[in-house]
Amino acid sequence: MKLSEISSGCLKNVEIQLKSRRKMFKLRNAEE
């Protein structure tokens, strides 16, 4: 694998994690 491929994969994982965190944050705020 190339370094560029690995870095792009890491960026995708980070984006997914941020989106999931935002969803959880919105759910928590909605419950309160």
Backbone as a printed PyTorch tensor [residue, N CA C, xyz], in Angstrom:
tensor([[[  0.8450,  -1.2160,   0.0000],
         [  0.0000,   0.0000,   0.0000],
         [  0.8730,   1.2560,   0.0000]],

        [[  0.3570,   2.2950,  -0.6330],
         [  1.0940,   3.5660,  -0.6680],
         [  0.7360,   4.4080,   0.5620]],

        [[  1.6320,   5.3170,   0.9120],
         [  1.3650,   6.1970,   2.0560],
         [  0.1150,   7.0270,   1.8110]],

        [[ -0.0670,   7.4660,   0.5560],
         [ -1.2370,   8.2980,   0.2380],
         [ -2.5270,   7.5010,   0.4680]],

        [[ -2.4980,   6.2110,   0.1270],
         [ -3.6990,   5.3840,   0.3130],
         [ -4.0090,   5.2240,   1.7950]],

        [[ -2.9560,   5.0140,   2.5950],
         [ -3.1400,   4.8470,   4.0420],
         [ -3.6770,   6.1410,   4.6590]],

        [[ -3.1020,   7.2770,   4.2780],
         [ -3.5290,   8.5620,   4.8490],
         [ -4.9740,   8.8580,   4.4740]],

        [[ -5.3580,   8.5500,   3.2390],
         [ -6.7390,   8.8080,   2.8140],
         [ -7.6850,   7.8970,   3.5900]],

        [[ -7.2620,   6.6630,   3.8550],
         [ -8.0930,   5.7360,   4.6260],
         [ -8.2770,   6.2500,   6.0430]],

        [[ -7.2050,   6.7830,   6.6420],
         [ -7.2860,   7.3290,   8.0030],
         [ -8.2420,   8.5150,   8.0270]],

        [[ -8.1640,   9.3700,   7.0070],
         [ -9.0450,  10.5420,   6.9540],
         [-10.4960,  10.0950,   6.8870]],

        [[-10.7750,   9.0380,   6.1050],
         [-12.1570,   8.5440,   6.0010],
         [-12.6300,   8.0550,   7.3550]],

        [[-11.7650,   7.3160,   8.0780],
         [-12.1370,   6.8140,   9.3940],
         [-12.4360,   7.9730,  10.3420]],

        [[-11.6330,   9.0240,  10.2780],
         [-11.8290,  10.1880,  11.1440],
         [-13.1740,  10.8450,  10.8350]],

        [[-13.4830,  10.9650,   9.5350],
         [-14.7530,  11.5980,   9.1490],
         [-15.9290,  10.7820,   9.6850]],

        [[-15.8350,   9.4530,   9.5660],
         [-16.9130,   8.5730,  10.0440],
         [-17.0780,   8.7350,  11.5540]],

        [[-15.9410,   8.7850,  12.2730],
         [-16.0000,   8.9300,  13.7310],
         [-16.6410,  10.2620,  14.1110]],

        [[-16.2750,  11.3430,  13.4080],
         [-16.8400,  12.6620,  13.7130],
         [-18.3420,  12.6590,  13.4620]],

        [[-18.7710,  12.0350,  12.3450],
         [-20.2040,  12.0010,  12.0320],
         [-20.9610,  11.2310,  13.1020]],

        [[-20.4110,  10.0940,  13.5350],
         [-21.0890,   9.2840,  14.5510],
         [-21.1450,  10.0430,  15.8730]],

        [[-20.0860,  10.7820,  16.1830],
         [-20.0770,  11.5560,  17.4390],
         [-21.1280,  12.6540,  17.3770]],

        [[-21.2760,  13.2900,  16.2200],
         [-22.2780,  14.3610,  16.0800],
         [-23.6680,  13.7680,  16.2620]],

        [[-23.8850,  12.5820,  15.7000],
         [-25.2050,  11.9320,  15.8400],
         [-25.4960,  11.6740,  17.3110]],

        [[-24.5090,  11.1250,  18.0370],
         [-24.7010,  10.8410,  19.4590],
         [-24.9490,  12.1420,  20.2170]],

        [[-24.2110,  13.1850,  19.8790],
         [-24.3640,  14.4750,  20.5550],
         [-25.7770,  15.0100,  20.3450]],

        [[-26.2760,  14.9160,  19.0980],
         [-27.6260,  15.4080,  18.8070],
         [-28.6510,  14.5960,  19.5750]],

        [[-28.4610,  13.2690,  19.6540],
         [-29.4020,  12.4090,  20.3710],
         [-29.4230,  12.7890,  21.8510]],

        [[-28.2440,  13.0150,  22.4230],
         [-28.1790,  13.3850,  23.8480],
         [-28.9040,  14.7070,  24.0860]],

        [[-28.6750,  15.6760,  23.2200],
         [-29.3150,  16.9870,  23.3880],
         [-30.8250,  16.8600,  23.2390]],

        [[-31.2790,  16.0010,  22.3350],
         [-32.7180,  15.8370,  22.1090],
         [-33.3800,  15.2030,  23.3340]],

        [[-32.6560,  14.2730,  23.9760],
         [-33.2270,  13.6060,  25.1510],
         [-33.4050,  14.5910,  26.2970]],

        [[-32.4630,  15.5160,  26.4630],
         [-32.5460,  16.4790,  27.5610],
         [-33.4930,  17.6050,  27.2330]]])
